[in-house]
mmCIF file of N, CA, C and O in Angstrom:
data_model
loop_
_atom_site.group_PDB
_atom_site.id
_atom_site.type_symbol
_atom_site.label_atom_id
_atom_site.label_comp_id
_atom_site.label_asym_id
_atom_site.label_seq_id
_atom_site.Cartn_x
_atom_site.Cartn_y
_atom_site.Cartn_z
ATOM 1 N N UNK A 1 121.650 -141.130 -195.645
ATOM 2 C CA UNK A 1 120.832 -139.987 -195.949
ATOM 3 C C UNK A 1 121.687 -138.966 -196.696
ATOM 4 O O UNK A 1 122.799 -138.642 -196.282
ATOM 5 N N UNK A 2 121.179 -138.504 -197.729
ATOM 6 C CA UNK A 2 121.937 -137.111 -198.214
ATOM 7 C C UNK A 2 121.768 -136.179 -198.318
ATOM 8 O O UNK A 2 120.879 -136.091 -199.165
ATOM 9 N N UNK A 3 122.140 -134.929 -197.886
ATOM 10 C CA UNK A 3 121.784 -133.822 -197.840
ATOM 11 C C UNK A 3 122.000 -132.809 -199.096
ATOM 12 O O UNK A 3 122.843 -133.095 -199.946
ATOM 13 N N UNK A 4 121.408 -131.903 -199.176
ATOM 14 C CA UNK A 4 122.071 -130.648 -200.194
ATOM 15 C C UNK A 4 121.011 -129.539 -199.887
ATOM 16 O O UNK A 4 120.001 -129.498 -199.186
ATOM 17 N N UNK A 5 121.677 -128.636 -200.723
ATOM 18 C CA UNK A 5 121.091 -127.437 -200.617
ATOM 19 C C UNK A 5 121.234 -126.595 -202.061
ATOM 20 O O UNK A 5 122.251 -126.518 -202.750
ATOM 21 N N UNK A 6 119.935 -125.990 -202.322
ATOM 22 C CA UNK A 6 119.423 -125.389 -203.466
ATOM 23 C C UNK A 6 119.484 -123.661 -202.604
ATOM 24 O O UNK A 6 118.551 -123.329 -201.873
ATOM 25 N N UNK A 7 120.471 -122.899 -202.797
ATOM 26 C CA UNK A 7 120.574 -121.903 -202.328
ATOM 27 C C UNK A 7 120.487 -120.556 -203.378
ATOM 28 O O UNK A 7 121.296 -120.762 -204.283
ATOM 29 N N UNK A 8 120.103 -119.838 -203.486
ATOM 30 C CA UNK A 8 120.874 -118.478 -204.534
ATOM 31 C C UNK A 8 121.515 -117.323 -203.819
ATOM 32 O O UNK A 8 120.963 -116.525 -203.061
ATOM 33 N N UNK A 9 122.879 -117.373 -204.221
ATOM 34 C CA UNK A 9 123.512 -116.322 -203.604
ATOM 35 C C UNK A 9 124.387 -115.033 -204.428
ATOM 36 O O UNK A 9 124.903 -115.330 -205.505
ATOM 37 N N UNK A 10 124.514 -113.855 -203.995
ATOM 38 C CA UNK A 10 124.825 -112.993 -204.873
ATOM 39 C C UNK A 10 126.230 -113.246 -205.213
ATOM 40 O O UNK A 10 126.853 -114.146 -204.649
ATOM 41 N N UNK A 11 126.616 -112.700 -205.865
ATOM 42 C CA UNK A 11 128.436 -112.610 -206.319
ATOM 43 C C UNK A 11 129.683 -112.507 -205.211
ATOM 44 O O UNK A 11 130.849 -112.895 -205.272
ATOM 45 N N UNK A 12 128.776 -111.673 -203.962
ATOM 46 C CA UNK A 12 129.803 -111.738 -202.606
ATOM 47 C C UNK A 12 129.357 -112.709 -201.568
ATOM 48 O O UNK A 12 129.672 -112.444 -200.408
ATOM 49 N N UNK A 13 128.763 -113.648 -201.770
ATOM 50 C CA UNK A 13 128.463 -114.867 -201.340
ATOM 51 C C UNK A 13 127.144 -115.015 -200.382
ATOM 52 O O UNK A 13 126.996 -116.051 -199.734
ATOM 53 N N UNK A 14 125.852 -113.571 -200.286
ATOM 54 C CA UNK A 14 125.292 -113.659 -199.283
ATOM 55 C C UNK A 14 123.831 -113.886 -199.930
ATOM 56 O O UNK A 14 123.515 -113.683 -201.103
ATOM 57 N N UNK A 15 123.249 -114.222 -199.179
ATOM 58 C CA UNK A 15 121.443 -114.655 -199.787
ATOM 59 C C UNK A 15 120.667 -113.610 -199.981
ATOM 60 O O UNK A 15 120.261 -113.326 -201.108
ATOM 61 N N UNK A 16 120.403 -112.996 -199.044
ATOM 62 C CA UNK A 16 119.918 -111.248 -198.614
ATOM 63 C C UNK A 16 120.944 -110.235 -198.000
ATOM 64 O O UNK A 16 121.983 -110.253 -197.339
ATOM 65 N N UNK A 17 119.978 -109.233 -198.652
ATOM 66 C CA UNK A 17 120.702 -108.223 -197.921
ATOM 67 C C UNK A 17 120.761 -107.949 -196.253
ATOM 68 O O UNK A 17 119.961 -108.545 -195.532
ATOM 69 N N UNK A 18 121.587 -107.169 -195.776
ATOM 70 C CA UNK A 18 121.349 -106.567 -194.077
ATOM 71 C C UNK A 18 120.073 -106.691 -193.960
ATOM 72 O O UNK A 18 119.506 -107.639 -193.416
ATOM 73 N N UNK A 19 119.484 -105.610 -194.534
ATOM 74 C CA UNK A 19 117.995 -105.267 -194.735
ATOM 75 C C UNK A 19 116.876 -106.666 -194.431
ATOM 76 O O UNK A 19 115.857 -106.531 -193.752
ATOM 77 N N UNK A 20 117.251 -107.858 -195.006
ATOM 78 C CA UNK A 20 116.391 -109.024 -195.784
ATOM 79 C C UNK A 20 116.164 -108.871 -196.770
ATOM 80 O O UNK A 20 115.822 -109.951 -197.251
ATOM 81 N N UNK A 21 116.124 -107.871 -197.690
ATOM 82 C CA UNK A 21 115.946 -107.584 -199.013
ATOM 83 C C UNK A 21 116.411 -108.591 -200.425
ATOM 84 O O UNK A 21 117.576 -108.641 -200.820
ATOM 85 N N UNK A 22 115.550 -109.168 -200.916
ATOM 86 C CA UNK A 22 116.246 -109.864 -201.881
ATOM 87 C C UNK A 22 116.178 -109.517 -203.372
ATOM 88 O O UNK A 22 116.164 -110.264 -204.351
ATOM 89 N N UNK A 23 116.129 -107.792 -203.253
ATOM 90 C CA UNK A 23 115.896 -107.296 -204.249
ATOM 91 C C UNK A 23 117.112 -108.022 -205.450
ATOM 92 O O UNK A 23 116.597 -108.725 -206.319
ATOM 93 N N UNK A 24 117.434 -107.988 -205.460
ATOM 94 C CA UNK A 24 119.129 -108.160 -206.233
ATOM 95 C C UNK A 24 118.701 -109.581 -207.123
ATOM 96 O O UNK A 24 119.008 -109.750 -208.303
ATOM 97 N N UNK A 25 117.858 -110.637 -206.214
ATOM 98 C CA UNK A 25 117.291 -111.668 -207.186
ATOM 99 C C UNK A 25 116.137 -111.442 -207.899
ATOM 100 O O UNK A 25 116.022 -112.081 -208.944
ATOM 101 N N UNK A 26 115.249 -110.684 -207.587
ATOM 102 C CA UNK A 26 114.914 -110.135 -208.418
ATOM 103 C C UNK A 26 114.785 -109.816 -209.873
ATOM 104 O O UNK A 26 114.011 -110.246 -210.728
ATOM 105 N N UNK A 27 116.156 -108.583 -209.939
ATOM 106 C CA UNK A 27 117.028 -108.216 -210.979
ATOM 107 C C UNK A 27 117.492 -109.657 -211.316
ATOM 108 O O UNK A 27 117.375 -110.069 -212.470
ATOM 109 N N UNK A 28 117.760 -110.052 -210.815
ATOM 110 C CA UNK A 28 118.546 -111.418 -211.854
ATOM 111 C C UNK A 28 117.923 -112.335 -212.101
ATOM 112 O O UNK A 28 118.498 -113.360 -212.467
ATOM 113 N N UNK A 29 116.591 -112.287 -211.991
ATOM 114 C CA UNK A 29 115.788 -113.374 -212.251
ATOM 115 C C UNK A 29 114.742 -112.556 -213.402
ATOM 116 O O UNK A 29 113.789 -113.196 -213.849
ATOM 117 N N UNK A 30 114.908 -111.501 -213.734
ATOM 118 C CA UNK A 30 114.807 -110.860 -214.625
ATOM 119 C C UNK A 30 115.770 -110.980 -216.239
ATOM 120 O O UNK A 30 115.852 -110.380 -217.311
ATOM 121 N N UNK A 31 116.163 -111.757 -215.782
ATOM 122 C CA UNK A 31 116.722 -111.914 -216.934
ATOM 123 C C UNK A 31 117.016 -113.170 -217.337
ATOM 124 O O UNK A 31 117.706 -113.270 -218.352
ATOM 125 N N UNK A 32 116.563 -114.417 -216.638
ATOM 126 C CA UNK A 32 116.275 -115.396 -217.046
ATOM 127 C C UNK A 32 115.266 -115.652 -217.941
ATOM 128 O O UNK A 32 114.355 -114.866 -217.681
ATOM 129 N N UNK A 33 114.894 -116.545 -219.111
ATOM 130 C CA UNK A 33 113.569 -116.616 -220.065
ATOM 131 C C UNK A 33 112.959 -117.504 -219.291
ATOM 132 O O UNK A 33 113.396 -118.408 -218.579
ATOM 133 N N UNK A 34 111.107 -116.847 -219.702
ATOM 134 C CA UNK A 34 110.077 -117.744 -218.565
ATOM 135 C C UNK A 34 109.956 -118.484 -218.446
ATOM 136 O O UNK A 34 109.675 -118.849 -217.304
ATOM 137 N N UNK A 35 110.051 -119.449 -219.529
ATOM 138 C CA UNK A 35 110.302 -120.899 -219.446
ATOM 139 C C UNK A 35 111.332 -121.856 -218.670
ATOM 140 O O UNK A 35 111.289 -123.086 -218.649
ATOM 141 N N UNK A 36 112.288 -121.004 -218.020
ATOM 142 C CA UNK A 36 113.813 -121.838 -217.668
ATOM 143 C C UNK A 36 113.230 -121.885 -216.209
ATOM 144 O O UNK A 36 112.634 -120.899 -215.776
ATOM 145 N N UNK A 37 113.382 -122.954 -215.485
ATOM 146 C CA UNK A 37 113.451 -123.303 -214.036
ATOM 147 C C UNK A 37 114.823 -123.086 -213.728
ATOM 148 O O UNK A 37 115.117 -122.820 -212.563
ATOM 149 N N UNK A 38 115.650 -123.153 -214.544
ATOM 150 C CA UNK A 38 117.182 -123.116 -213.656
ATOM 151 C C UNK A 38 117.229 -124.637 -212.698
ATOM 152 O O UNK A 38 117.889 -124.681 -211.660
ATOM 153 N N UNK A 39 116.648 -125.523 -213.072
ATOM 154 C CA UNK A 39 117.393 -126.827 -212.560
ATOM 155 C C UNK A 39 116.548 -126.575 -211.358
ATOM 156 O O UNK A 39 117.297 -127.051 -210.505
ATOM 157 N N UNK A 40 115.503 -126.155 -210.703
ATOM 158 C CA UNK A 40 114.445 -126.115 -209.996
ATOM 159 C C UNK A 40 113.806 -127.342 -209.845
ATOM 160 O O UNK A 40 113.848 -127.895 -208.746
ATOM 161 N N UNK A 41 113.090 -127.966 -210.986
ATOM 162 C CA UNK A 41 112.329 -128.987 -210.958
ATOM 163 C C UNK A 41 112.662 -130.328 -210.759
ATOM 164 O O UNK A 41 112.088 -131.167 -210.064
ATOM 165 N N UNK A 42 113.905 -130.449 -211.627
ATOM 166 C CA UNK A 42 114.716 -131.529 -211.349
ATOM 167 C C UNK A 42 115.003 -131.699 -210.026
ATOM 168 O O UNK A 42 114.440 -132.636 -209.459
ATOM 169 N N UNK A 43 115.935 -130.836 -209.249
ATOM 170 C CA UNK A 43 116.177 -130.885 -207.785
ATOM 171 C C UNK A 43 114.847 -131.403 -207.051
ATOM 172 O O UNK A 43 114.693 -132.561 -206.661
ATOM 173 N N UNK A 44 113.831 -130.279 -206.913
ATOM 174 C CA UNK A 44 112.780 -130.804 -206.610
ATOM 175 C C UNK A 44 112.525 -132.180 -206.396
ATOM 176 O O UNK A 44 112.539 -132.713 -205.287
ATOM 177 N N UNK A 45 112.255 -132.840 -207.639
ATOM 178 C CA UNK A 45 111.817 -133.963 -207.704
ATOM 179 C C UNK A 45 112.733 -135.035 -207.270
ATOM 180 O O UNK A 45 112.398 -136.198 -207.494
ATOM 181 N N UNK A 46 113.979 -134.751 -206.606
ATOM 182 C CA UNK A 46 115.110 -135.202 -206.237
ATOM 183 C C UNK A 46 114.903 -135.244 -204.474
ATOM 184 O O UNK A 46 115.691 -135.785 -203.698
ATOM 185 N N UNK A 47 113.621 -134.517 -204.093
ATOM 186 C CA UNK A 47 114.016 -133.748 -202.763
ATOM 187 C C UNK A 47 112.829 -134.789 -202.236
ATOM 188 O O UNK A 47 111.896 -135.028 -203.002
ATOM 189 N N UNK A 48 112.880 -135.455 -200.811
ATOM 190 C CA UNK A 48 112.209 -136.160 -199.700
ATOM 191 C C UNK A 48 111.453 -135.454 -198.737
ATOM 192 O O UNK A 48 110.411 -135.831 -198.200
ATOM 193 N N UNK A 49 112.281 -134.026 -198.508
ATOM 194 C CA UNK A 49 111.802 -133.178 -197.516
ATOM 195 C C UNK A 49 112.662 -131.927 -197.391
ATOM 196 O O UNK A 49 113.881 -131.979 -197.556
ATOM 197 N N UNK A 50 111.905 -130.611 -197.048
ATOM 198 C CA UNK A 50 112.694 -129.842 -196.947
ATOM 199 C C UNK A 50 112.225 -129.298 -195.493
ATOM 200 O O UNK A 50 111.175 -129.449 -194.868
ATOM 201 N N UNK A 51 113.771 -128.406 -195.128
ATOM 202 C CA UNK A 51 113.812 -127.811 -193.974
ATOM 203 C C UNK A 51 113.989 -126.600 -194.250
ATOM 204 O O UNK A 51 114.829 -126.259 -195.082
ATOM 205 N N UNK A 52 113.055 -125.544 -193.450
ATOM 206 C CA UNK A 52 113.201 -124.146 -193.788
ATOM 207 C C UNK A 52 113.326 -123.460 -192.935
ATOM 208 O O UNK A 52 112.405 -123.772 -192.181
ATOM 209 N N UNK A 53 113.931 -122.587 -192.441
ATOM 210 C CA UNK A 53 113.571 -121.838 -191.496
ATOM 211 C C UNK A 53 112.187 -120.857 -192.065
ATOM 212 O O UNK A 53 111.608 -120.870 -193.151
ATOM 213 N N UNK A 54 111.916 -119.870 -190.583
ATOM 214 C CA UNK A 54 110.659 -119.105 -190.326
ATOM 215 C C UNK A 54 110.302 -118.343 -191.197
ATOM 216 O O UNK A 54 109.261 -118.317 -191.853
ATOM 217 N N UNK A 55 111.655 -117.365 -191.212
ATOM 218 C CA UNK A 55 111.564 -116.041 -191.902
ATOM 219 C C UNK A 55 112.076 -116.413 -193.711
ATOM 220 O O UNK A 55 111.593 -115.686 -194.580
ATOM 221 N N UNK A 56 112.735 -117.191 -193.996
ATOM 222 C CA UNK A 56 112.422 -117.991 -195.576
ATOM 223 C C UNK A 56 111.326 -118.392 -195.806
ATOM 224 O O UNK A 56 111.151 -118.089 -196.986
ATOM 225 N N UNK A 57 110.082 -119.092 -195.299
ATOM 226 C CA UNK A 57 108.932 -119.285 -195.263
ATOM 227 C C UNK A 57 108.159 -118.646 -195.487
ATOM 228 O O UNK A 57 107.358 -118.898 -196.388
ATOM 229 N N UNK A 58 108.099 -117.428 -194.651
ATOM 230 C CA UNK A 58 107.239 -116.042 -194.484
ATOM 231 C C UNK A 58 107.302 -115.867 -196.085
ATOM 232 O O UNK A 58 106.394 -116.146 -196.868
ATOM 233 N N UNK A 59 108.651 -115.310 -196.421
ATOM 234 C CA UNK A 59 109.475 -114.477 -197.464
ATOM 235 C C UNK A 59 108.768 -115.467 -198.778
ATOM 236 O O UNK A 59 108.362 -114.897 -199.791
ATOM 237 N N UNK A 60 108.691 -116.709 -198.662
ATOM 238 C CA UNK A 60 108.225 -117.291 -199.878
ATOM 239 C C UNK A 60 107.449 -117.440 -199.865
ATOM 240 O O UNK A 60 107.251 -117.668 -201.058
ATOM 241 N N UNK A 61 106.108 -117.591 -199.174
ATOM 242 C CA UNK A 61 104.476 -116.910 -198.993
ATOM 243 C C UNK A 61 104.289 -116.023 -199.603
ATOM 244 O O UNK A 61 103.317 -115.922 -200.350
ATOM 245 N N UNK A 62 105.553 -114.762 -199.381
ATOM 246 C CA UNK A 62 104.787 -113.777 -199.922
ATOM 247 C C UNK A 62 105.180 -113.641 -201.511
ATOM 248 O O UNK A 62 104.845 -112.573 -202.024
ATOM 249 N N UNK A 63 105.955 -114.743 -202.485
ATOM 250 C CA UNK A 63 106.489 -114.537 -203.513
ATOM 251 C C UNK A 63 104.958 -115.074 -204.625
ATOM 252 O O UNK A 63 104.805 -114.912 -205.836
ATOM 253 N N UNK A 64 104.416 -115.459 -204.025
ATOM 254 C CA UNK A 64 102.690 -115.709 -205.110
ATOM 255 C C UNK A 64 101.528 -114.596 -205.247
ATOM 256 O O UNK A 64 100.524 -114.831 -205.920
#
């Protein structure tokens, strides 16, 4: 079985803020062009199953 992980983390190595705030990706996903997945889809289609925790779940519910 192989594992990996598709993570985004800021420059000091953390996902969110204290807060949970992921304002910061945001901003940096602001400046990607609309068209670019950033290697999203590929992985994806690479992936069997994913494991998430609760509050990542919640948090990406509310990103639509």
């Amino acid at each position: 079985m192989k594992c990996s992980s598709y993570i985004a983390t800021s420059l000091d190595g953390f996902i969110a803020r204290v807060d949970g705030s992921l304002d910061w990706l945001d901003q940096a996903n602001a400046t990607v062009p609309e068209s670019e997945d950033c290697g999203y889809a590929q992985y994806m289609a690479s992936v069997d199953a994913i494991v998430m925790g609760r509050k990542t779940f919640e948090t990406v519910l509310s990103f639509t």
